[in-house]
């Protein structure tokens, strides 16, 4: 059953793109959230994306007290962040309040931690939030749609420069950057941008069945800490279904054709 | 453009299943071969599957002189095997001569090595070939369709027992065993079978966009050599696009929910 919003700009900031939200019941994947016709999350495989955004950076930064999520209104990344006791505060800034509202209603096991007292939820423009923030966050996670429409600015070099300035002096960020089969140029560009701005630039991947090609890339920019230098024996086992301390390093070892994109 | 065979039994052994071969030109993936409506290979992503069947075992066995491929009539696995100088002979046994014929015609860059003098091609029943072979092969690779129709016997415990007997005393085999998202029970069963028969049982994975879920599992049974004990520094760099010596060990480190299937 379709539980959607009619196409059209219901966004408070009047995005020019014909932004559209759909929530669809499916047999194979449970409830699925689409934005602009692109799969955002499904009940069956959401854990992969949400775990793989949150845990690699939070297990790298030794003291991630203050965390920002840009986008991510479904709450899945927040749920994973809340598994880290060191996080004192997580701020979620999503441009679209409807994503939050629909997720709480139809994806409760994903959105459940949005009401955690350690979480602050803001319906606001993530790009502008970054621009206004200086030397504030330990970790920033960019959980955006693909680089069309409202999310396009979140893949620009200027945005990564803003993130650099919004981070504390030992801060780090991670962003989802699509797939290497159809968006190789994007991954190459983001890698170049991050390398020019941050001393540490890394990429890792995960298998996500409902995303194009099933292979998803995440890119990290870090001022100090190297996710590949982490002693995984120091990582506690948490309740997860995809990420494990064992998988931490393995996920940074990329297939040859992906390795070549981020040299 | 569709270049298919009409549904129906063109197999020499009269498979009961309504076996069907299609060769289809596509915009995104080039020519694609389907058997019984299931994607077998595409020009764009075939390298992943073929490299990941061949190289992990051939880089584990110290002296893989005599290799058997069951199925694999498109020739892709044979092409990868031919990159290993230690292989003196590779025998391919496919039940369907049409797969070989169509692949040579429409997938020449995949099938090209089928004419290599080190290769012997037999149109025959792979199951029966295994039953008749004793203490003969160093490495066996099972490159079958999914476990319906003609390939169903290739996922039975008795087949793995036959493989054990067809292998030399330090032999090993690998089989593709579908995906962990929709075929978890199959992977669990094969793991149990292999563990009961072989002293070493291992599983690894690769991302294949054109296969269901995009995540594909391969399972190994070995009489002696452990693919996870290989010194990857001893592996020469070969011309590949997915597999690398660096990826060798990483591909055996499975996401938590897959790890749980093959405990």
Short mmCIF file of C-alpha atoms in Angstrom, two decimals:
data_model
loop_
_atom_site.label_atom_id
_atom_site.label_comp_id
_atom_site.label_asym_id
_atom_site.label_seq_id
_atom_site.Cartn_x
_atom_site.Cartn_y
_atom_site.Cartn_z
CA UNK A 1 0.00 0.00 0.00
CA UNK A 2 1.31 3.41 -0.97
CA UNK A 3 1.46 6.02 1.77
CA UNK A 4 2.91 8.95 -0.11
CA UNK A 5 2.90 12.68 -0.39
CA UNK A 6 1.91 14.20 -3.70
CA UNK A 7 4.86 15.40 -5.76
CA UNK A 8 5.57 19.05 -5.09
CA UNK A 9 7.52 21.26 -2.81
CA UNK A 10 6.45 20.63 0.77
CA UNK A 11 9.89 21.64 1.94
CA UNK A 12 10.14 24.69 4.17
CA UNK A 13 13.06 26.00 2.14
CA UNK A 14 11.36 25.75 -1.24
CA UNK A 15 13.71 23.38 -3.01
CA UNK A 16 13.39 23.96 -6.73
CA UNK A 17 13.55 20.25 -7.57
CA UNK A 18 10.16 18.43 -7.69
CA UNK A 19 10.87 16.75 -4.38
CA UNK A 20 8.73 13.70 -3.65
CA UNK A 21 8.33 11.32 -0.70
CA UNK A 22 6.86 7.80 -0.96
CA UNK A 23 6.38 5.18 1.73
CA UNK A 24 5.54 1.80 0.19
CA UNK A 25 4.70 -1.58 1.70
CA UNK A 26 6.55 -4.39 -0.09
CA UNK A 27 6.50 -8.15 0.29
CA UNK A 28 10.25 -8.77 0.13
CA UNK A 29 11.63 -5.72 1.93
CA UNK A 30 8.89 -4.53 4.30
CA UNK A 31 8.08 -0.82 4.35
CA UNK A 32 10.31 1.21 2.06
CA UNK A 33 10.97 4.94 2.02
CA UNK A 34 11.64 6.61 -1.34
CA UNK A 35 12.71 10.23 -1.92
CA UNK A 36 12.44 11.50 -5.47
CA UNK A 37 11.88 7.91 -6.57
CA UNK A 38 15.19 6.74 -5.05
CA UNK A 39 15.23 4.05 -2.37
CA UNK A 40 16.28 5.57 0.93
CA UNK A 41 15.70 2.70 3.26
CA UNK A 42 13.80 -0.56 3.68
CA UNK A 43 12.98 -2.50 6.81
CA UNK A 44 14.80 -5.59 5.55
CA UNK A 45 18.22 -4.18 4.71
CA UNK A 46 18.35 -0.79 6.48
CA UNK A 47 20.75 -2.11 9.08
CA UNK A 48 23.62 -2.32 6.59
CA UNK A 49 23.60 1.32 5.61
CA UNK A 50 22.93 2.68 9.08
CA UNK A 51 25.56 0.56 10.81
CA UNK A 52 28.14 1.24 8.14
CA UNK A 53 27.66 5.01 8.30
CA UNK A 54 27.95 5.15 12.09
CA UNK A 55 30.36 2.54 13.45
CA UNK A 56 33.55 2.88 11.38
CA UNK A 57 34.06 6.55 12.34
CA UNK A 58 32.77 6.22 15.91
CA UNK A 59 35.16 3.31 16.46
CA UNK A 60 38.02 5.39 15.04
CA UNK A 61 37.58 8.68 16.91
CA UNK A 62 38.69 8.12 20.53
CA UNK A 63 36.25 10.59 22.03
CA UNK A 64 33.26 11.33 19.81
CA UNK A 65 31.26 13.39 22.30
CA UNK A 66 29.51 15.76 19.94
CA UNK A 67 28.16 14.26 16.71
CA UNK A 68 26.22 15.83 13.84
CA UNK A 69 24.11 13.99 11.28
CA UNK A 70 23.22 15.92 8.11
CA UNK A 71 20.11 14.38 6.58
CA UNK A 72 19.20 10.97 7.99
CA UNK A 73 15.68 11.95 9.03
CA UNK A 74 14.60 8.31 9.16
CA UNK A 75 16.65 8.04 12.36
CA UNK A 76 18.58 4.89 11.47
CA UNK A 77 22.03 6.45 11.79
CA UNK A 78 20.98 8.07 15.09
CA UNK A 79 19.89 4.65 16.39
CA UNK A 80 23.39 3.27 15.70
CA UNK A 81 25.10 6.34 17.20
CA UNK A 82 23.14 5.84 20.41
CA UNK A 83 24.90 2.48 20.86
CA UNK A 84 28.09 4.47 21.63
CA UNK A 85 28.21 5.54 25.26
CA UNK A 86 30.91 8.13 24.57
CA UNK A 87 28.50 10.20 22.48
CA UNK A 88 27.06 12.85 24.80
CA UNK A 89 25.03 14.61 22.17
CA UNK A 90 23.91 13.85 18.61
CA UNK A 91 22.30 16.59 16.52
CA UNK A 92 20.26 15.62 13.48
CA UNK A 93 19.61 18.29 10.87
CA UNK A 94 17.24 17.23 8.11
CA UNK A 95 15.75 19.64 5.60
CA UNK A 96 12.53 17.64 5.43
CA UNK A 97 10.35 17.29 8.53
CA UNK A 98 8.06 14.92 6.63
CA UNK A 99 10.79 12.28 6.45
CA UNK A 100 11.03 12.34 10.23
CA UNK A 101 7.24 12.28 10.65
CA UNK A 102 6.68 9.41 8.19
CA UNK A 103 9.59 7.40 9.57
CA UNK A 104 8.31 7.64 13.13
CA UNK A 105 4.93 6.44 11.90
CA UNK A 106 5.86 3.69 9.43
CA UNK A 107 9.45 2.76 10.33
CA UNK A 108 9.34 2.85 14.14
CA UNK A 109 12.17 0.34 14.63
CA UNK A 110 14.40 2.65 12.58
CA UNK A 111 13.25 5.99 13.99
CA UNK A 112 12.85 4.92 17.63
CA UNK A 113 15.94 6.64 19.01
CA UNK A 114 15.04 10.07 17.63
CA UNK A 115 13.35 10.66 20.98
CA UNK A 116 16.47 9.74 22.97
CA UNK A 117 17.33 12.61 25.37
CA UNK A 118 20.88 12.66 23.96
CA UNK A 119 19.44 13.55 20.52
CA UNK A 120 18.44 16.95 19.22
CA UNK A 121 16.40 17.00 16.00
CA UNK A 122 16.34 20.14 13.85
CA UNK A 123 14.34 20.64 10.67
CA UNK A 124 16.78 22.87 8.89
CA UNK A 125 19.04 23.20 5.86
CA UNK A 126 22.09 21.03 6.56
CA UNK A 127 24.32 23.02 4.23
CA UNK A 128 23.53 26.25 6.08
CA UNK A 129 23.94 24.51 9.43
CA UNK A 130 27.45 23.46 8.41
CA UNK A 131 28.32 26.95 7.19
CA UNK A 132 27.30 28.45 10.55
CA UNK A 133 29.15 25.85 12.68
CA UNK A 134 32.81 26.40 13.56
CA UNK A 135 35.13 24.11 15.54
CA UNK A 136 32.09 22.43 17.07
CA UNK A 137 31.78 18.73 16.22
CA UNK A 138 33.95 15.67 16.81
CA UNK A 139 32.25 13.66 14.11
CA UNK A 140 29.96 14.64 11.22
CA UNK A 141 27.98 12.08 9.21
CA UNK A 142 26.41 13.04 5.88
CA UNK A 143 23.38 10.83 5.29
CA UNK A 144 21.97 12.44 2.18
CA UNK A 145 20.04 11.44 -0.91
CA UNK A 146 21.92 11.04 -4.17
CA UNK A 147 23.51 14.14 -5.71
CA UNK A 148 20.45 15.49 -7.49
CA UNK A 149 17.89 17.99 -6.19
CA UNK A 150 18.15 19.19 -2.61
CA UNK A 151 21.21 17.05 -1.84
CA UNK A 152 23.35 18.25 -4.78
CA UNK A 153 25.16 20.95 -2.73
CA UNK A 154 26.18 18.26 -0.23
CA UNK A 155 28.57 16.80 -2.82
CA UNK A 156 30.36 20.08 -3.60
CA UNK A 157 33.90 20.91 -2.60
CA UNK A 158 32.69 23.95 -0.67
CA UNK A 159 30.56 21.74 1.53
CA UNK A 160 33.55 19.60 2.47
CA UNK A 161 35.50 22.77 3.26
CA UNK A 162 32.61 23.84 5.50
CA UNK A 163 32.69 20.47 7.22
CA UNK A 164 36.42 20.89 7.84
CA UNK A 165 35.73 24.18 9.62
CA UNK A 166 32.73 22.81 11.54
CA UNK A 167 34.91 20.02 12.96
CA UNK A 168 37.13 20.34 16.00
CA UNK A 169 40.88 20.12 15.46
CA UNK A 170 40.85 16.31 15.62
CA UNK A 171 37.45 15.87 13.99
CA UNK A 172 36.46 13.54 11.17
CA UNK A 173 33.51 13.05 8.84
CA UNK A 174 31.94 10.36 6.71
CA UNK A 175 29.60 10.68 3.73
CA UNK A 176 27.75 8.17 1.61
CA UNK A 177 28.96 8.68 -1.95
CA UNK A 178 26.87 6.36 -4.10
CA UNK A 179 28.12 3.36 -6.06
CA UNK A 180 31.22 2.65 -8.15
CA UNK A 181 29.41 0.91 -11.02
CA UNK A 182 27.37 3.87 -12.24
CA UNK A 183 28.82 6.84 -10.34
CA UNK A 184 32.55 6.30 -10.68
CA UNK A 185 33.14 9.97 -11.57
CA UNK A 186 31.41 11.16 -8.42
CA UNK A 187 33.51 8.92 -6.19
CA UNK A 188 36.70 10.05 -7.93
CA UNK A 189 35.72 13.72 -7.53
CA UNK A 190 34.81 13.41 -3.85
CA UNK A 191 38.07 11.59 -3.19
CA UNK A 192 40.00 14.42 -4.84
CA UNK A 193 38.09 17.05 -2.85
CA UNK A 194 38.62 15.29 0.47
CA UNK A 195 42.32 14.68 -0.24
CA UNK A 196 42.82 18.39 -0.95
CA UNK A 197 41.17 19.44 2.31
CA UNK A 198 41.88 16.70 4.87
CA UNK A 199 45.17 15.04 5.82
CA UNK A 200 43.46 11.62 5.93
CA UNK A 201 41.11 10.49 3.12
CA UNK A 202 39.73 6.94 3.05
CA UNK A 203 36.96 4.96 1.36
CA UNK A 204 35.14 1.79 2.33
CA UNK A 205 32.16 -0.18 1.10
CA UNK A 206 29.17 -2.31 2.03
CA UNK A 207 26.63 -4.47 0.23
CA UNK A 208 23.15 -2.91 0.18
CA UNK A 209 20.66 -4.93 -1.90
CA UNK A 210 18.10 -2.15 -2.38
CA UNK A 211 20.63 0.42 -3.63
CA UNK A 212 21.75 0.59 -7.27
CA UNK A 213 24.38 -2.11 -8.01
CA UNK A 214 24.22 -3.42 -4.43
CA UNK A 215 27.62 -1.93 -3.62
CA UNK A 216 27.79 1.30 -1.69
CA UNK A 217 30.77 3.55 -1.06
CA UNK A 218 31.43 5.69 2.01
CA UNK A 219 34.20 8.26 2.11
CA UNK A 220 35.96 9.64 5.17
CA UNK A 221 37.87 12.87 5.70
CA UNK A 222 39.79 13.12 8.95
CA UNK A 223 42.02 15.75 10.52
CA UNK A 224 43.96 13.29 12.66
CA UNK A 225 42.68 9.76 13.16
CA UNK A 226 43.12 7.05 10.53
CA UNK A 227 40.34 4.42 10.47
CA UNK A 228 42.83 1.93 9.03
CA UNK A 229 45.15 2.40 12.03
CA UNK A 230 42.54 1.40 14.60
CA UNK A 231 43.38 -1.49 16.92
CA UNK A 232 40.21 -3.51 16.40
CA UNK A 233 40.87 -5.53 19.54
CA UNK A 234 39.94 -2.39 21.46
CA UNK A 235 36.49 -2.18 19.82
CA UNK A 236 33.71 -3.60 21.99
CA UNK A 237 31.22 -5.99 20.36
CA UNK A 238 27.93 -4.14 19.97
CA UNK A 239 24.54 -5.42 18.83
CA UNK A 240 24.91 -5.27 15.04
CA UNK A 241 23.93 -7.36 12.05
CA UNK A 242 26.50 -6.24 9.47
CA UNK A 243 29.43 -4.36 11.04
CA UNK A 244 31.82 -6.23 13.29
CA UNK A 245 35.25 -5.24 14.63
CA UNK A 246 36.59 -7.98 12.32
CA UNK A 247 34.95 -6.34 9.31
CA UNK A 248 36.29 -2.88 10.20
CA UNK A 249 39.58 -3.15 8.30
CA UNK A 250 38.26 -5.53 5.65
CA UNK A 251 35.69 -2.98 4.51
CA UNK A 252 38.49 -0.56 3.56
CA UNK A 253 40.12 -3.13 1.27
CA UNK A 254 38.48 -2.34 -2.02
CA UNK A 255 38.07 -4.32 -5.22
CA UNK A 256 40.69 -3.31 -7.79
CA UNK A 257 38.42 -1.15 -9.97
CA UNK A 258 37.23 0.77 -6.88
CA UNK A 259 40.74 1.07 -5.47
CA UNK A 260 41.68 2.73 -8.76
CA UNK A 261 38.96 5.39 -8.29
CA UNK A 262 40.31 6.61 -4.96
CA UNK A 263 44.06 6.37 -5.48
CA UNK B 1 18.04 -7.37 -29.53
CA UNK B 2 17.11 -10.84 -28.34
CA UNK B 3 19.20 -13.72 -29.65
CA UNK B 4 17.57 -16.62 -27.87
CA UNK B 5 16.63 -20.23 -28.19
CA UNK B 6 12.99 -21.14 -27.84
CA UNK B 7 12.11 -22.62 -24.45
CA UNK B 8 12.32 -26.38 -24.47
CA UNK B 9 14.74 -29.15 -23.96
CA UNK B 10 17.66 -28.78 -26.34
CA UNK B 11 19.88 -30.51 -23.83
CA UNK B 12 21.44 -33.79 -24.90
CA UNK B 13 20.56 -35.35 -21.57
CA UNK B 14 16.90 -34.42 -21.67
CA UNK B 15 16.65 -32.30 -18.53
CA UNK B 16 13.07 -32.36 -17.30
CA UNK B 17 13.06 -28.68 -16.40
CA UNK B 18 11.92 -26.31 -19.20
CA UNK B 19 15.45 -25.17 -19.76
CA UNK B 20 15.82 -21.92 -21.65
CA UNK B 21 18.73 -19.88 -23.00
CA UNK B 22 18.54 -16.15 -23.80
CA UNK B 23 21.23 -13.81 -25.06
CA UNK B 24 20.13 -10.18 -24.77
CA UNK B 25 21.76 -6.89 -25.76
CA UNK B 26 21.38 -4.29 -23.01
CA UNK B 27 22.37 -0.65 -22.80
CA UNK B 28 23.84 -0.68 -19.27
CA UNK B 29 25.46 -4.12 -19.14
CA UNK B 30 26.30 -5.07 -22.73
CA UNK B 31 25.36 -8.56 -23.93
CA UNK B 32 23.81 -10.66 -21.19
CA UNK B 33 23.35 -14.42 -21.02
CA UNK B 34 20.30 -15.80 -19.20
CA UNK B 35 19.56 -19.45 -18.40
CA UNK B 36 16.02 -20.22 -17.29
CA UNK B 37 15.47 -16.48 -16.93
CA UNK B 38 18.37 -16.13 -14.47
CA UNK B 39 21.28 -13.82 -15.24
CA UNK B 40 24.39 -15.88 -15.85
CA UNK B 41 26.78 -13.22 -17.02
CA UNK B 42 26.98 -9.74 -18.51
CA UNK B 43 29.81 -8.06 -20.35
CA UNK B 44 29.95 -5.21 -17.84
CA UNK B 45 30.30 -7.10 -14.56
CA UNK B 46 31.33 -10.64 -15.58
CA UNK B 47 34.87 -10.07 -14.35
CA UNK B 48 33.81 -10.09 -10.70
CA UNK B 49 32.25 -13.53 -10.73
CA UNK B 50 34.88 -15.15 -12.93
CA UNK B 51 37.85 -13.73 -11.04
CA UNK B 52 36.35 -14.55 -7.68
CA UNK B 53 35.64 -18.17 -8.61
CA UNK B 54 39.13 -18.79 -9.93
CA UNK B 55 41.77 -16.82 -8.05
CA UNK B 56 41.12 -17.48 -4.34
CA UNK B 57 41.53 -21.26 -4.71
CA UNK B 58 44.28 -21.12 -7.32
CA UNK B 59 46.25 -18.78 -5.08
CA UNK B 60 45.74 -21.15 -2.14
CA UNK B 61 46.66 -24.50 -3.70
CA UNK B 62 50.46 -24.55 -4.13
CA UNK B 63 50.43 -26.72 -7.24
CA UNK B 64 47.10 -26.67 -9.10
CA UNK B 65 48.19 -28.60 -12.17
CA UNK B 66 44.94 -30.33 -13.04
CA UNK B 67 41.76 -28.27 -12.74
CA UNK B 68 38.13 -29.13 -13.45
CA UNK B 69 35.32 -26.66 -14.07
CA UNK B 70 31.77 -28.02 -13.77
CA UNK B 71 29.42 -25.78 -15.76
CA UNK B 72 30.95 -22.46 -16.76
CA UNK B 73 30.33 -22.91 -20.49
CA UNK B 74 30.65 -19.18 -21.11
CA UNK B 75 34.38 -19.64 -20.58
CA UNK B 76 34.90 -16.82 -18.08
CA UNK B 77 36.29 -18.98 -15.31
CA UNK B 78 38.55 -20.75 -17.82
CA UNK B 79 39.90 -17.37 -18.94
CA UNK B 80 40.91 -16.57 -15.35
CA UNK B 81 42.39 -20.04 -14.78
CA UNK B 82 44.60 -19.57 -17.84
CA UNK B 83 46.29 -16.65 -16.05
CA UNK B 84 47.90 -19.25 -13.73
CA UNK B 85 51.02 -20.74 -15.26
CA UNK B 86 51.01 -23.67 -12.84
CA UNK B 87 47.83 -25.02 -14.38
CA UNK B 88 48.86 -27.62 -16.95
CA UNK B 89 45.36 -28.68 -17.88
CA UNK B 90 41.86 -27.34 -17.30
CA UNK B 91 38.87 -29.50 -18.20
CA UNK B 92 35.50 -27.84 -18.66
CA UNK B 93 32.40 -30.03 -18.45
CA UNK B 94 29.17 -28.26 -19.30
CA UNK B 95 25.88 -30.05 -19.86
CA UNK B 96 24.81 -27.50 -22.47
CA UNK B 97 26.80 -27.11 -25.68
CA UNK B 98 24.60 -24.17 -26.69
CA UNK B 99 25.99 -22.07 -23.84
CA UNK B 100 29.48 -22.61 -25.23
CA UNK B 101 28.37 -21.92 -28.81
CA UNK B 102 26.43 -18.74 -27.96
CA UNK B 103 29.19 -17.45 -25.68
CA UNK B 104 31.86 -17.86 -28.35
CA UNK B 105 29.62 -15.93 -30.75
CA UNK B 106 28.25 -13.15 -28.56
CA UNK B 107 30.64 -12.99 -25.59
CA UNK B 108 34.02 -13.49 -27.31
CA UNK B 109 36.02 -11.60 -24.67
CA UNK B 110 34.65 -14.01 -22.07
CA UNK B 111 34.87 -17.24 -24.08
CA UNK B 112 38.18 -16.53 -25.86
CA UNK B 113 40.34 -18.92 -23.83
CA UNK B 114 38.14 -21.95 -24.46
CA UNK B 115 40.39 -22.60 -27.46
CA UNK B 116 43.57 -22.50 -25.37
CA UNK B 117 45.56 -25.73 -25.92
CA UNK B 118 45.69 -26.23 -22.15
CA UNK B 119 41.87 -26.46 -22.11
CA UNK B 120 39.70 -29.47 -22.85
CA UNK B 121 35.98 -28.79 -23.35
CA UNK B 122 33.46 -31.58 -22.86
CA UNK B 123 29.71 -31.35 -23.38
CA UNK B 124 28.67 -33.77 -20.68
CA UNK B 125 26.79 -34.13 -17.41
CA UNK B 126 29.00 -32.62 -14.71
CA UNK B 127 27.45 -34.70 -11.96
CA UNK B 128 28.23 -37.94 -13.81
CA UNK B 129 31.73 -36.69 -14.66
CA UNK B 130 32.38 -36.18 -10.95
CA UNK B 131 31.00 -39.61 -10.06
CA UNK B 132 33.35 -41.26 -12.55
CA UNK B 133 36.47 -39.32 -11.47
CA UNK B 134 38.61 -40.63 -8.59
CA UNK B 135 41.70 -39.01 -7.07
CA UNK B 136 42.19 -37.00 -10.25
CA UNK B 137 41.96 -33.22 -9.78
CA UNK B 138 43.91 -30.69 -7.72
CA UNK B 139 41.15 -28.11 -7.89
CA UNK B 140 37.47 -28.33 -8.86
CA UNK B 141 35.32 -25.25 -9.50
CA UNK B 142 31.54 -25.53 -9.63
CA UNK B 143 30.21 -22.74 -11.85
CA UNK B 144 26.55 -23.71 -12.01
CA UNK B 145 23.18 -22.04 -12.34
CA UNK B 146 21.06 -21.61 -9.24
CA UNK B 147 19.77 -24.75 -7.51
CA UNK B 148 16.69 -25.32 -9.67
CA UNK B 149 16.38 -27.47 -12.80
CA UNK B 150 19.50 -29.09 -14.22
CA UNK B 151 21.81 -27.62 -11.53
CA UNK B 152 19.80 -28.84 -8.51
CA UNK B 153 21.89 -32.03 -8.04
CA UNK B 154 25.02 -29.85 -7.88
CA UNK B 155 23.90 -28.58 -4.47
CA UNK B 156 23.32 -31.99 -2.91
CA UNK B 157 25.48 -33.55 -0.22
CA UNK B 158 26.20 -36.54 -2.47
CA UNK B 159 27.73 -34.25 -5.06
CA UNK B 160 30.14 -32.80 -2.51
CA UNK B 161 31.05 -36.34 -1.44
CA UNK B 162 31.73 -37.12 -5.11
CA UNK B 163 33.92 -34.05 -5.38
CA UNK B 164 35.87 -35.20 -2.32
CA UNK B 165 36.60 -38.48 -4.06
CA UNK B 166 37.39 -36.84 -7.41
CA UNK B 167 40.03 -34.66 -5.74
CA UNK B 168 43.59 -35.71 -5.04
CA UNK B 169 44.64 -36.10 -1.42
CA UNK B 170 45.45 -32.40 -1.08
CA UNK B 171 42.72 -31.15 -3.41
CA UNK B 172 40.19 -28.39 -2.87
CA UNK B 173 37.01 -27.12 -4.48
CA UNK B 174 34.94 -23.97 -4.69
CA UNK B 175 31.29 -23.53 -5.60
CA UNK B 176 29.09 -20.50 -6.08
CA UNK B 177 26.27 -20.81 -3.57
CA UNK B 178 23.92 -17.94 -4.28
CA UNK B 179 23.18 -14.99 -1.99
CA UNK B 180 22.67 -14.61 1.75
CA UNK B 181 19.68 -12.26 1.53
CA UNK B 182 17.23 -14.65 -0.14
CA UNK B 183 18.99 -18.02 0.03
CA UNK B 184 20.26 -18.11 3.60
CA UNK B 185 19.04 -21.69 4.11
CA UNK B 186 20.98 -22.92 1.08
CA UNK B 187 24.22 -21.37 2.29
CA UNK B 188 23.71 -22.84 5.76
CA UNK B 189 23.04 -26.29 4.29
CA UNK B 190 26.04 -26.25 1.97
CA UNK B 191 28.26 -25.13 4.84
CA UNK B 192 27.04 -28.03 6.95
CA UNK B 193 27.59 -30.51 4.09
CA UNK B 194 31.11 -29.26 3.38
CA UNK B 195 32.03 -29.22 7.07
CA UNK B 196 30.94 -32.85 7.40
CA UNK B 197 33.03 -33.97 4.42
CA UNK B 198 36.10 -31.71 4.30
CA UNK B 199 38.55 -30.78 7.06
CA UNK B 200 38.59 -27.14 5.86
CA UNK B 201 35.34 -25.30 5.04
CA UNK B 202 35.34 -21.58 4.24
CA UNK B 203 33.08 -18.96 2.69
CA UNK B 204 33.79 -15.65 0.99
CA UNK B 205 31.85 -13.06 -0.95
CA UNK B 206 31.89 -10.55 -3.79
CA UNK B 207 29.64 -7.79 -5.08
CA UNK B 208 27.95 -8.70 -8.39
CA UNK B 209 25.44 -6.04 -9.52
CA UNK B 210 23.50 -8.25 -11.94
CA UNK B 211 22.92 -11.09 -9.45
CA UNK B 212 20.05 -11.01 -6.91
CA UNK B 213 20.91 -8.75 -3.94
CA UNK B 214 24.31 -7.85 -5.43
CA UNK B 215 26.12 -10.01 -2.87
CA UNK B 216 27.35 -13.42 -3.90
CA UNK B 217 28.71 -16.22 -1.72
CA UNK B 218 31.36 -18.78 -2.66
CA UNK B 219 32.08 -21.79 -0.49
CA UNK B 220 35.29 -23.79 -0.35
CA UNK B 221 35.94 -27.34 0.79
CA UNK B 222 39.58 -28.31 1.13
CA UNK B 223 41.40 -31.47 2.19
CA UNK B 224 44.53 -29.65 3.31
CA UNK B 225 45.11 -26.02 2.36
CA UNK B 226 43.38 -23.15 4.15
CA UNK B 227 42.71 -20.09 1.97
CA UNK B 228 42.84 -17.91 5.09
CA UNK B 229 46.36 -19.11 5.89
CA UNK B 230 47.84 -17.97 2.57
CA UNK B 231 50.76 -15.56 2.67
CA UNK B 232 49.40 -12.97 0.28
CA UNK B 233 52.85 -11.48 -0.23
CA UNK B 234 53.65 -14.61 -2.21
CA UNK B 235 50.78 -14.02 -4.66
CA UNK B 236 51.90 -12.38 -7.91
CA UNK B 237 49.85 -9.44 -9.20
CA UNK B 238 47.86 -10.62 -12.21
CA UNK B 239 45.72 -8.64 -14.64
CA UNK B 240 42.44 -8.40 -12.73
CA UNK B 241 39.71 -5.84 -12.13
CA UNK B 242 38.21 -7.10 -8.86
CA UNK B 243 40.45 -9.64 -7.10
CA UNK B 244 43.76 -8.50 -5.68
CA UNK B 245 46.15 -10.21 -3.27
CA UNK B 246 45.09 -7.52 -0.77
CA UNK B 247 41.44 -8.48 -1.18
CA UNK B 248 42.16 -12.20 -0.73
CA UNK B 249 41.80 -12.29 3.05
CA UNK B 250 39.31 -9.42 3.24
CA UNK B 251 36.81 -11.33 1.13
CA UNK B 252 36.65 -14.09 3.76
CA UNK B 253 35.69 -11.61 6.48
CA UNK B 254 31.93 -11.71 6.29
CA UNK B 255 29.24 -9.34 7.50
CA UNK B 256 27.78 -10.49 10.82
CA UNK B 257 24.54 -11.95 9.42
CA UNK B 258 26.51 -13.98 6.85
CA UNK B 259 29.11 -15.06 9.39
CA UNK B 260 26.24 -16.47 11.43
CA UNK B 261 25.12 -18.65 8.47
CA UNK B 262 28.45 -20.46 8.15
CA UNK B 263 29.50 -20.82 11.79
#
